[in-house]
Amino acid sequence: MSFLNIIRRRLVLLIFVVFGVSVVTFVISHMIPGDPARMMAGERASDETVAQMREALGLDRPLHIQYLTYVGDLLQGDFGVSIRTQRPVMDDILRFFPATIELAVAALLFAIVLGIPLGVLSAVAKDRGIDHLTRTLSVTGISTPAFWLGLLLIYLFYGQLGILPGSGRLAGNMSPPPFVTGFYTVDSLIAGDWAALRSALAHLILPALTLGFIHLGVVTRQIRSAMLEVLQEDYIRTAKASGLSRARIVLDHGLRNALIPSVTMIGLAFGDLLYGAVLTETVFAWPGMGNYVVESIAALDFPAIMGFTVVASTAYVLLNLLVDLTYMFLDPQIREIG
Amino acid sequence: MSAVVEVRDLSLEFPTYRGPVHALSNVTLSVGAGEIVGLVGESGCGKSVTSMSVIRLLPPASNRITEGTIRLIGRDMLATGERELQDMRGKLVSMVFQEPMNALNPTIRIGRQITQVIHRHERVSRAEAEARAERLLAEMQVPDAKRVMKNYPFELSGGMRQRVLLAMAFSCNPKVLIADEPTTALDVTVQAQVLTLLREKAKERGTSVLFITHDLAVVAQLCDRVYVMYAGKIVEQGRTADVLRRPLHPYTQALLRSLPELGQPKQPLASIAGTVPDLIHPPGGCLFRPRCAFAHDRCVEVPPLLSGGGEEVQHAAACWLLADGHRDSADTGRSDLPSNEATTLPAKPAKQTLLTLEGIGMRFPVGANWRGRPRGYVHALNGVELEVQRGETLGIVGESGCGKSTLGQIVMGLLRPTDGRVLFDGTDLGNLPGSEMRRMRRRFQIVFQDPQASLNPRMTAWRVITEPLAVAGGRTTSWLKGKARELALQVGLRPDQLERYPHEFSGGQRQRIAIARALALEPELLVLDEPTSALDVSVQAQILNLLLRLQRELDLTYLFISHNVSVIRHVADRVAVMYLGQVVELGPTAEVLNHPGHPYTRALLASVPSLDQSAELAAPVRGVELPSAIRLPTGCFFRERCPFAAAGCDQPQPLRGAEADRHLVRCHRTGELPPA
Amino acid sequence: MTVTDRPETLPSAEADTNGPAGATSFDWRYVWYQLRRSPLAIVGLVIIILVLATMIFAPVLAPYDPNAINLLNRLAAPSFEHWFGTDQVGRDLLSRVIYGARTSVTVGFAIVGISMGFGVVIGAFSGLAGGRIDTVIMRFMDVLLSFPSFVMAMALAAALGPDLINAMLAIAVVRIPFYVRLARGQALSLRERPYVKAAVTFGSSRLHIVRRHIMPNSLAPIIVQGTLDIGVAILTASALSFIGLGAQQPTAEWGAMVSNGRDFLLDQWWYPTFPGLAILITAVGFNLFGDGLRDIFDPRLRAK
Amino acid sequence: DPAQATDLHTLVIGKSGDPDNLDPAVTMTNNSWTATYPAYERLVRFKVEDGRGTTEVEGELAESWTVNEDGTVWTFTLAGGHKFADGSPVDAEAVKFSFDRLLKIGKGPSDVFSSVEKVEAVDDRTVRFTLKEPFGPFLSTLVVDGAGIVNPAVMEHEVNGDMAQGYLADHSMGSGAFQVASWEKGQRIVMEPNPHYGGPEPFFEQVVIRIVKEATARRLQLEKGDLDIAEEIPVDQLSAMAEVPGVTIVDEPSFYVTYLYLNNERAPLDNVKVRQALSYAIDYQGIIDGILLGQGIQMRGAIPKGLWGHDPSVMQYEYDLEKAKALLAEAGVEDLKLSYLYAKTDPNWELIGLVLQQNLAPLGIEVELQEFAYPTMRDKLDTGDFDIAVGNWTPDYADPSMFMNFWFDSERHGLAGNRSFYTNPKVDELIREAATGSDQAERTKLYQEAQEIAVEEAAYVLLFQRNYQFAMRDDVEGYAYNPMLLQIWDFARMSKSE
Ligand SMILES: Nc1ncnc2c1ncn2[C@@H]1O[C@H](COP(=O)(O)OP(=O)(O)OP(=O)(O)O)[C@@H](O)[C@H]1O
Ligand SMILES: Nc1ncnc2c1ncn2[C@@H]1O[C@H](COP(=O)(O)OP(=O)(O)OP(=O)(O)O)[C@@H](O)[C@H]1O
Ligand SMILES: [Mg+2]
Ligand SMILES: [Mg+2]
């Protein structure tokens, strides 16, 4: 399949996904009891106030009109107004997005940097002690409830040892660095604000560890099984018969080929980070999308939930596209034929 | 002659969950300097294990060497450390494997894969290494070596890859080359080229070669000396000519006699009954004893290698017969050949066409462009016209990818041709309604190549055999079981084994099950798609015999597909030679194979290695790649590779013949060709 | 009769020279042999058995009524009477963790059962049908896969009312596509197997092929996946409970217990710790065992 | 001794939830008021006496006021000297602008002022409010957050006729002592002094409101000195925290009450006997001791203790299982199955449900806990789709009408307040009369009379009046508790010692 073909398929999928997500959330939002107008007007508002609100929100119009209006606005980047914060959903999301991405990237880096060597080690030492150890670690990672691990880490590193902060992105008495990327670590580096950098890093460690631990398991397991499969390919035997060193065989011939199928897996794992992020952000009060959506759900703030799901699924589809392209780039068979 | 490879008394076992597999027992062999030594034997007899052990390539944890020594160029390989072994591999001894498709790393460019080996063993600059790699490729007759250096393996054909692997193997001028069935996966025409190349280069450089194969003819063409293995033991050894001409061991004798090239066409072959012993519980004494026609009391003891006497140097076999003087040559003793009663062929009934293929074309879409439309088509079949007469065997022969299986599937109605019609007994299968098609289907059945894959692993044998009957419904289990027993007996299976699952049978038995299933509906036509190519020659002989007998007894019509010319020669009444989805030659078997009219048929026949050592192996096609079936050549499809190409070949060729529809050839120069 | 045609009456005819059973066939001895060599899978199996036993014998094992509140004995530290301490309304945590096994494991099995059941049927049908139907179904599944599944589950659970059954359904629905893909892949590859083609040649119906050939032969990888998924399902369900969208009071459910206990982490560390450990251990059990099974059944990983 | 982690001149508050919106005409949540209340000034404010806030009002922007005979026209004279953060004076125009804006936007906070017909700026320092009808609590409504005076210059930020809602959502433009300097959503709000503030110069140079969602984390940060004030510490942890050196627990009675709605229109709770039985079956002290760890008192009547109008002698139900059984028998019902509707909004609600299950079991009543997301729960409350539900209530302004008129007026069926669907024409009459009167003694009498009836009829199960607690470093000074101003601090009057 060609690059163009992949892109086309993903973009068509994106249309369907956005359509599907918007319909589903829209239906859900109208299935629930609870009148958004009343929620926005406040607990003790009078009926007139609520009616006025309903009209302002267009909630008095027929459902399909409401949906069409919503989709029309959506296409113009207008996600509506949050019931809870009464601010444009898009503004909110843009504000929280970088935090989540920063956390996810940090977690993924942790998982990859540690997971690939562990996976390779485990495959090379299959069925020996180190393999059992690594597999135990990876299975534990996969099996650990993130919310619980987060709590334990807070208890230990913040509560007992007091060496790392347990919530937020930055020490409370610090101002965030000027916005460039939205990543505090990167931005403070750019601004040369070392204190902020230190604080941002310190705040990042525990949540990234929590989130990364699960994915460490995923990555390790994936690399291990891909390596095991690759290591028994005929070309590995050829390499051995040519006297190539073990390191060269494992890293150049083995890992190179094991990484190709792993890209997809790891890419999809990155998509799953969102799921983990919801819980991790809740536990660490990390001001990101996950946190935002949990609060929105608690308040049944459907404009916000819909906005989030649309953005998240779009991001997911685009991420998949990126993964596909990377995959094609890594696999010469696909790259060269195009 | 000082031996560069010396294996002495090597015994090796693999621990498995069912107990240790005694893969090698007391194997002793040697390869002298500059010598090409063959190691032959049927599947699973331990050839690969032996070869891998020589350079200690088996993962240490998976096996245990229980006794013996291995010396390579004077070095004790069992006492050598892993580092040193690595230094030796690729430099002193290199290895070429069977599957060229997978033996190269798919993600590294060819050039780097070769230079990597050079760099590993020699301190040379990058430029030097690259220059050398390119020279090597050129030497291995890789056209356009410079470009190939930058290619990835998938961009090369199988033959090219095997050349690249040879280049890699020769890159550091090793003393010894171990080649483990390097040509088994290749087409005969390519095999001929690669073998010629291998022999030349080895002789040129004085490299010793340990050549592993299951094909006795290849040994005949290539090797100075040969070792015959059976069930992990060397059973016979000697100069190639001696062993092939005067085999000493009953196994070697039987093996040779089960080759179809040595049998009379359509006559039963002397197969070896039974199967290879289970190496977990090997029979005591001589391992061949249970299948041996000459077995006697002494055979419960392990026989040593005994000289065959006479003037033949080093010709020896592990058989008590030699010691006891029961016999001294293959010509004496009981003959396994059946009596001549079967040789009288039944008179052919009047010609009656059972199957007609009219202008069959088949295209498969490949790839997809950005709109999801195919980017091109594989032209698997291009206007095939054939008729099959009731009661005959029509053989279809051709190299891999020429469309044989596709044709078989179209006949079976498993694929719908893009062009043309299939008429069975006068009925067009293309526009039959579902129910009638279902009824029609019972009249023709198919047997596939891979007996393992053709049986559902989760059904017992009797269920497999009676599945066609059960599908029709309305039969009791006991009736079905009874039927299964009948069919089993018919194909030579023990009825008491019918409760077993397919994986509990040997390959030959599985193929018998598949045949029994095909017979269940009492069909008139059987399509046999390479029914024996996954089997060992001894088992192949059993199956061929069975098929011939069934045809006689049940008056069956066969469409017999094979890439093996000898098999076709043995079973077919008429033969169609296919090339790139076309029938290029068609006629009575003997006529086509003895007086081929098409340059391609000639090339094909010339490439088939012969047991007759004097028949020099030739590589008669030009070293041009097989054209792609996606972009078909214009004119005659064989034009670019044809040594006789001339003006006029750029026009499409029709099938034509002197005597109408007896011997047809798709070549306008047939008459002008020099005698073969 | 000639030599060549005699039935193979040799005692050693059982030979299977190709080593262990073929890629998809099932040989208990082989499975057991491999399991024995894989201590981790055994550990997993033991954990699963223990958890299942806990689930079944909860009434016998639990020292107290898991729902009996005792406001006078709130947040008691682990002691001889209350091994795991008590929660903020004085319920015995050990008893609640034991009863929690019932909730969590049942939910895990139910989720996998539902998604597997629907997924396999849809997938096998889609794969075998091919063509336009297949395309439409798979595009639909692609869409479903791109949904932010956990958030969808959250939204669904929130909208339908927080409730274990709703959470279960929500999670199961978003997991269906995985099984559809798996089963379809199996069907697609099995469809090309000669024995399926052979079945076509003697006029088998589609139903016969699915029942006799596709289903039995695609089961192993699907069951392996299912085993691994139970761990995931338990985790996901507990995560939903953790954010308050799953099990409701007074049902004992591990995720909800961790959630309730999080505020007490500093002084009453045992409250969130034990139920969290229970989730971890159970998930580890299913994952270890599933991993082991996969190693055994994955033909690609089999030693050649 | 834990390190002083924060600057001396910075006050750091840790709260559990992010404010939603900082526009006083929009926001309805206490979390927002923490920032908006100090950022704006109002015409009047609560008096502070002896370091404690009272529920009586005094002038803030207003110097004095008069009301006409029938209580429909209020005229305020502004004190002068108050300036917005941009230096412009707070004049009558600004007051008129603020109320016009509030009413035009028409969101939640405007609801209290639905009786206002018009606001006029008579001159620079005089504003006149005309009411549609007399409204007893009018003066006390002027202390609510929504009555904050906004700088009319805000209209420069108006977009598409939104009356600058977009801008004020995350900025402030008031004359209060501290203005919002920045707000990183979900993380913190930083407030800085208003350079033109009319009052004495504040001690703090900066106030930081940090969002720390986990109670545990808030507690740890306070103990370590990273926070000066930590809100919403679970009762279980208060005693442990009190032990930590440097930490003070503020623990005061509040008007924050928790009670059960009994659906008066649905059988069997339409039977007064059954309702009374329930009221007798509940172990009030058990709940207070067990759930609040004793940090509260059982309610006595609807008007909480501490608010004027409270009647210390009104009947109070007590735990009496026998009586409950007898009443139930009298009602002739048995094997009841009742639903208990709640949400996660207040963690106590779930615990109350569990206790309820236990308490009612001996009566043969099975209670089914039904948890919903809060909006869903409210919808069910609105439509009367429940048997028993739980609710919390705090008054918006310091007037018993906040309880009596909201809870018992049959016109408010299903609205916030009368979610028991209680109907009694006599009570209606009494409380409506009380609401329009302007004489406090008169009104008290009317309310107490109504209250007696309603309590007797057990419209609600009145559970408890909870204490308001938070933790504070003990070097923070100048905090004056006011039960009307929960989660609101008067930063201008607070300081820290070295
Ligand atoms: N890793 C292994 N574990 C168990 N048994 C093995 C292993 N490798 C090989 N064997 C067994 O050892 C025997 C010899 O195998 P080997 O691969 O040498 O046969 P071969 O002669 O090369 O056959 P083929 O022609 O099929 O390549 C066979 O019975 C095989 O089943
Ligand atoms: N389903 C398919 N899709 C695309 N191409 C196909 C398909 N089936 C066969 N082909 C192509 O059609 C050509 C003929 O294939 P076919 O299997 O008939 O060859 P064959 O002569 O049987 O070869 P072999 O000896 O290797 O079995 C090949 O180039 C093959 O790649
Ligand atoms: Mg081999
Ligand atoms: Mg074929």
CSV table of N, CA, C and O in Angstrom, one decimal, chain A residues 1-2 4-5 8 233-238 240-246 248 252-254 256-257 260 330-338, chain B residues 52 55 57 86 89-90 93 95 97 99 102-109 112 116-117 120-121 152 154-155 165 168 368-372 375:
chain,number,residue,atom,x,y,z
A,1,MET,N,0.8,-1.2,0.0
A,1,MET,CA,0.0,0.0,0.0
A,1,MET,C,0.9,1.2,0.0
A,1,MET,O,1.9,1.3,0.6
A,2,SER,N,0.5,2.2,-0.7
A,2,SER,CA,1.3,3.4,-0.8
A,2,SER,C,1.1,4.4,0.3
A,2,SER,O,0.1,4.3,1.0
A,4,LEU,N,0.3,7.5,0.0
A,4,LEU,CA,-1.0,8.2,-0.3
A,4,LEU,C,-2.2,7.4,0.1
A,4,LEU,O,-3.1,7.9,0.7
A,5,ASN,N,-2.1,6.2,-0.2
A,5,ASN,CA,-3.2,5.3,0.1
A,5,ASN,C,-3.5,5.2,1.6
A,5,ASN,O,-4.7,5.3,2.0
A,8,ARG,N,-5.0,8.4,2.7
A,8,ARG,CA,-6.4,8.5,2.3
A,8,ARG,C,-7.3,7.7,3.2
A,8,ARG,O,-8.3,8.2,3.7
A,233,GLU,N,14.7,-16.6,13.0
A,233,GLU,CA,14.6,-16.5,11.6
A,233,GLU,C,15.9,-17.1,10.9
A,233,GLU,O,16.9,-17.1,11.6
A,234,ASP,N,15.7,-17.5,9.7
A,234,ASP,CA,16.9,-18.1,9.0
A,234,ASP,C,18.0,-17.1,8.9
A,234,ASP,O,19.2,-17.5,8.9
A,235,TYR,N,17.7,-15.8,8.7
A,235,TYR,CA,18.8,-14.9,8.5
A,235,TYR,C,19.7,-14.7,9.7
A,235,TYR,O,20.9,-14.4,9.6
A,236,ILE,N,19.1,-15.0,10.8
A,236,ILE,CA,20.0,-14.9,12.0
A,236,ILE,C,21.0,-16.1,12.0
A,236,ILE,O,22.1,-15.9,12.4
A,237,ARG,N,20.5,-17.2,11.5
A,237,ARG,CA,21.4,-18.4,11.4
A,237,ARG,C,22.5,-18.1,10.4
A,237,ARG,O,23.6,-18.4,10.7
A,238,THR,N,22.1,-17.4,9.3
A,238,THR,CA,23.1,-17.0,8.4
A,238,THR,C,24.2,-16.1,9.0
A,238,THR,O,25.4,-16.3,8.9
A,240,LYS,N,24.9,-16.0,12.1
A,240,LYS,CA,25.8,-16.7,13.1
A,240,LYS,C,26.8,-17.5,12.3
A,240,LYS,O,28.0,-17.6,12.7
A,241,ALA,N,26.4,-18.1,11.2
A,241,ALA,CA,27.3,-19.0,10.4
A,241,ALA,C,28.4,-18.1,9.8
A,241,ALA,O,29.4,-18.6,9.4
A,242,SER,N,28.1,-16.8,9.7
A,242,SER,CA,29.2,-15.9,9.1
A,242,SER,C,30.1,-15.5,10.2
A,242,SER,O,31.0,-14.6,10.0
A,243,GLY,N,29.9,-15.9,11.4
A,243,GLY,CA,30.8,-15.5,12.5
A,243,GLY,C,30.6,-14.2,13.1
A,243,GLY,O,31.4,-13.7,13.9
A,244,LEU,N,29.5,-13.5,12.8
A,244,LEU,CA,29.2,-12.2,13.3
A,244,LEU,C,29.1,-12.3,14.9
A,244,LEU,O,28.6,-13.3,15.4
A,245,SER,N,29.5,-11.2,15.5
A,245,SER,CA,29.5,-11.3,17.0
A,245,SER,C,28.0,-11.3,17.5
A,245,SER,O,27.1,-10.9,16.8
A,246,ARG,N,27.9,-11.8,18.7
A,246,ARG,CA,26.5,-11.9,19.3
A,246,ARG,C,25.9,-10.6,19.4
A,246,ARG,O,24.7,-10.4,19.1
A,248,ARG,N,26.3,-7.9,17.6
A,248,ARG,CA,25.9,-7.5,16.3
A,248,ARG,C,24.7,-8.2,15.8
A,248,ARG,O,23.7,-7.6,15.3
A,252,ASP,N,21.9,-5.5,15.6
A,252,ASP,CA,21.8,-5.1,14.2
A,252,ASP,C,20.8,-5.9,13.5
A,252,ASP,O,19.8,-5.4,12.9
A,253,HIS,N,21.0,-7.2,13.5
A,253,HIS,CA,20.1,-8.1,12.8
A,253,HIS,C,18.8,-8.4,13.5
A,253,HIS,O,17.7,-8.4,12.9
A,254,GLY,N,18.9,-8.6,14.8
A,254,GLY,CA,17.7,-8.9,15.6
A,254,GLY,C,16.8,-7.7,15.9
A,254,GLY,O,15.7,-7.6,15.4
A,256,ARG,N,16.8,-4.7,14.9
A,256,ARG,CA,16.3,-3.9,13.7
A,256,ARG,C,15.0,-4.5,13.2
A,256,ARG,O,14.1,-3.8,12.9
A,257,ASN,N,14.9,-5.8,13.1
A,257,ASN,CA,13.7,-6.4,12.5
A,257,ASN,C,12.6,-6.5,13.6
A,257,ASN,O,11.4,-6.5,13.2
A,260,ILE,N,10.4,-3.3,13.8
A,260,ILE,CA,9.3,-3.0,12.8
A,260,ILE,C,7.9,-3.3,13.3
A,260,ILE,O,7.1,-2.5,13.4
A,330,LEU,N,10.2,2.3,8.0
A,330,LEU,CA,11.1,1.3,8.6
A,330,LEU,C,11.2,0.1,7.8
A,330,LEU,O,12.3,-0.5,7.7
A,331,ASP,N,10.1,-0.3,7.2
A,331,ASP,CA,10.2,-1.6,6.4
A,331,ASP,C,10.5,-1.3,5.0
A,331,ASP,O,9.7,-0.8,4.2
A,332,PRO,N,11.8,-1.7,4.6
A,332,PRO,CA,12.2,-1.3,3.2
A,332,PRO,C,11.3,-1.9,2.2
A,332,PRO,O,11.1,-1.3,1.1
A,333,GLN,N,10.7,-3.1,2.4
A,333,GLN,CA,9.9,-3.7,1.5
A,333,GLN,C,8.7,-2.8,1.1
A,333,GLN,O,8.4,-2.8,-0.1
A,334,ILE,N,8.2,-2.1,2.0
A,334,ILE,CA,7.1,-1.3,1.7
A,334,ILE,C,7.6,0.1,1.2
A,334,ILE,O,7.1,0.6,0.2
A,335,ARG,N,8.7,0.5,1.8
A,335,ARG,CA,9.2,1.8,1.5
A,335,ARG,C,9.6,1.8,0.0
A,335,ARG,O,9.3,2.7,-0.8
A,336,GLU,N,10.4,0.8,-0.4
A,336,GLU,CA,11.0,0.9,-1.7
A,336,GLU,C,9.9,0.7,-2.8
A,336,GLU,O,10.0,1.3,-3.9
A,337,ILE,N,9.0,-0.2,-2.5
A,337,ILE,CA,7.9,-0.4,-3.6
A,337,ILE,C,7.0,0.7,-3.6
A,337,ILE,O,6.5,1.1,-4.6
A,338,GLY,N,6.7,1.2,-2.4
A,338,GLY,CA,5.8,2.4,-2.3
A,338,GLY,C,4.4,2.1,-2.5
A,338,GLY,O,4.0,1.1,-3.0
B,52,MET,N,25.1,-28.7,11.0
B,52,MET,CA,25.2,-27.6,12.0
B,52,MET,C,26.1,-28.0,13.1
B,52,MET,O,26.8,-27.1,13.7
B,55,ILE,N,29.9,-26.9,12.6
B,55,ILE,CA,30.4,-25.6,13.1
B,55,ILE,C,29.7,-25.2,14.4
B,55,ILE,O,29.7,-24.0,14.7
B,57,LEU,N,26.6,-24.9,15.4
B,57,LEU,CA,25.6,-23.8,15.3
B,57,LEU,C,24.3,-24.1,16.0
B,57,LEU,O,23.4,-23.3,16.1
B,86,GLN,N,33.3,-18.2,16.7
B,86,GLN,CA,32.9,-17.1,15.9
B,86,GLN,C,33.9,-16.6,14.9
B,86,GLN,O,33.6,-16.3,13.7
B,89,ARG,N,33.9,-19.2,12.0
B,89,ARG,CA,32.8,-19.2,11.1
B,89,ARG,C,32.9,-18.1,10.2
B,89,ARG,O,33.1,-17.0,10.5
B,90,GLY,N,32.6,-18.4,8.9
B,90,GLY,CA,32.6,-17.3,7.9
B,90,GLY,C,34.0,-17.1,7.4
B,90,GLY,O,34.2,-16.6,6.3
B,93,VAL,N,35.3,-21.7,7.7
B,93,VAL,CA,34.2,-22.5,7.2
B,93,VAL,C,33.0,-21.7,7.1
B,93,VAL,O,32.7,-20.9,8.0
B,95,MET,N,28.8,-21.5,5.5
B,95,MET,CA,27.6,-22.3,5.4
B,95,MET,C,26.6,-21.7,4.5
B,95,MET,O,26.4,-20.5,4.6
B,97,PHE,N,22.5,-22.1,3.3
B,97,PHE,CA,21.3,-22.9,3.8
B,97,PHE,C,20.3,-23.0,2.7
B,97,PHE,O,20.4,-22.5,1.6
B,99,GLU,N,16.8,-22.2,2.5
B,99,GLU,CA,15.8,-21.3,2.1
B,99,GLU,C,16.4,-19.9,1.7
B,99,GLU,O,16.5,-19.1,2.6
B,102,ASN,N,14.6,-16.7,3.1
B,102,ASN,CA,14.6,-16.1,4.5
B,102,ASN,C,16.1,-16.0,5.0
B,102,ASN,O,16.3,-15.6,6.1
B,103,ALA,N,17.0,-16.5,4.2
B,103,ALA,CA,18.4,-16.5,4.7
B,103,ALA,C,19.1,-15.2,4.7
B,103,ALA,O,20.1,-15.1,5.3
B,104,LEU,N,18.5,-14.2,4.1
B,104,LEU,CA,19.1,-12.9,4.1
B,104,LEU,C,18.2,-12.0,4.9
B,104,LEU,O,17.0,-12.1,4.9
B,105,ASN,N,18.8,-11.0,5.6
B,105,ASN,CA,18.1,-10.1,6.5
B,105,ASN,C,17.3,-9.2,5.6
B,105,ASN,O,17.9,-8.4,4.8
B,106,PRO,N,16.0,-9.1,5.8
B,106,PRO,CA,15.1,-8.4,4.9
B,106,PRO,C,15.3,-6.9,5.0
B,106,PRO,O,14.9,-6.1,4.1
B,107,THR,N,15.9,-6.4,6.0
B,107,THR,CA,15.9,-4.9,6.2
B,107,THR,C,17.3,-4.4,6.0
B,107,THR,O,17.6,-3.2,6.3
B,108,ILE,N,18.3,-5.2,5.6
B,108,ILE,CA,19.6,-4.7,5.4
B,108,ILE,C,20.0,-4.8,3.9
B,108,ILE,O,19.7,-5.9,3.3
B,109,ARG,N,20.6,-3.8,3.3
B,109,ARG,CA,21.0,-3.9,1.9
B,109,ARG,C,22.0,-5.0,1.7
B,109,ARG,O,22.9,-5.3,2.5
B,112,ARG,N,25.7,-4.3,2.3
B,112,ARG,CA,26.2,-4.3,3.7
B,112,ARG,C,26.2,-5.7,4.3
B,112,ARG,O,27.1,-6.0,5.2
B,116,GLN,N,29.7,-6.7,5.8
B,116,GLN,CA,29.7,-7.0,7.3
B,116,GLN,C,30.6,-8.2,7.6
B,116,GLN,O,31.4,-8.2,8.5
B,117,VAL,N,30.4,-9.2,6.8
B,117,VAL,CA,31.2,-10.5,7.0
B,117,VAL,C,32.7,-10.2,6.7
B,117,VAL,O,33.5,-10.7,7.5
B,120,ARG,N,34.2,-8.3,9.5
B,120,ARG,CA,34.2,-9.1,10.7
B,120,ARG,C,35.5,-9.9,10.8
B,120,ARG,O,36.1,-10.1,11.9
B,121,HIS,N,36.0,-10.4,9.6
B,121,HIS,CA,37.2,-11.3,9.7
B,121,HIS,C,38.4,-10.6,9.2
B,121,HIS,O,39.5,-11.2,9.4
B,152,TYR,N,17.6,-4.5,-1.6
B,152,TYR,CA,17.2,-5.3,-0.4
B,152,TYR,C,16.9,-6.7,-0.9
B,152,TYR,O,16.5,-6.8,-2.1
B,154,PHE,N,14.3,-8.6,-0.8
B,154,PHE,CA,13.0,-8.9,-1.4
B,154,PHE,C,13.0,-8.4,-2.9
B,154,PHE,O,12.1,-8.8,-3.6
B,155,GLU,N,14.0,-7.6,-3.3
B,155,GLU,CA,14.0,-7.1,-4.6
B,155,GLU,C,14.7,-8.1,-5.6
B,155,GLU,O,14.8,-7.9,-6.8
B,165,LEU,N,24.1,-15.4,-1.3
B,165,LEU,CA,24.6,-16.2,-0.2
B,165,LEU,C,25.9,-16.9,-0.5
B,165,LEU,O,26.7,-17.0,0.4
B,168,MET,N,28.6,-14.4,-0.2
B,168,MET,CA,28.9,-14.2,1.3
B,168,MET,C,29.7,-15.4,1.8
B,168,MET,O,30.7,-15.2,2.5
B,368,ALA,N,-2.8,-1.7,-4.3
B,368,ALA,CA,-4.0,-0.8,-4.4
B,368,ALA,C,-3.4,0.6,-4.5
B,368,ALA,O,-2.5,1.0,-3.8
B,369,ASN,N,-4.0,1.4,-5.4
B,369,ASN,CA,-3.5,2.7,-5.5
B,369,ASN,C,-4.3,3.6,-4.5
B,369,ASN,O,-5.0,3.1,-3.7
B,370,TRP,N,-4.1,4.9,-4.6
B,370,TRP,CA,-4.7,5.7,-3.6
B,370,TRP,C,-6.2,5.7,-3.6
B,370,TRP,O,-6.9,6.1,-2.6
B,371,ARG,N,-6.8,5.2,-4.7
B,371,ARG,CA,-8.3,5.2,-4.7
B,371,ARG,C,-8.8,3.8,-4.4
B,371,ARG,O,-9.9,3.5,-4.4
B,372,GLY,N,-7.8,2.9,-4.0
B,372,GLY,CA,-8.2,1.6,-3.6
B,372,GLY,C,-8.4,0.7,-4.8
B,372,GLY,O,-8.8,-0.5,-4.6
B,375,ARG,N,-3.3,-1.9,-8.4
B,375,ARG,CA,-2.2,-1.2,-9.2
B,375,ARG,C,-1.8,-2.0,-10.3
B,375,ARG,O,-1.1,-1.5,-11.2
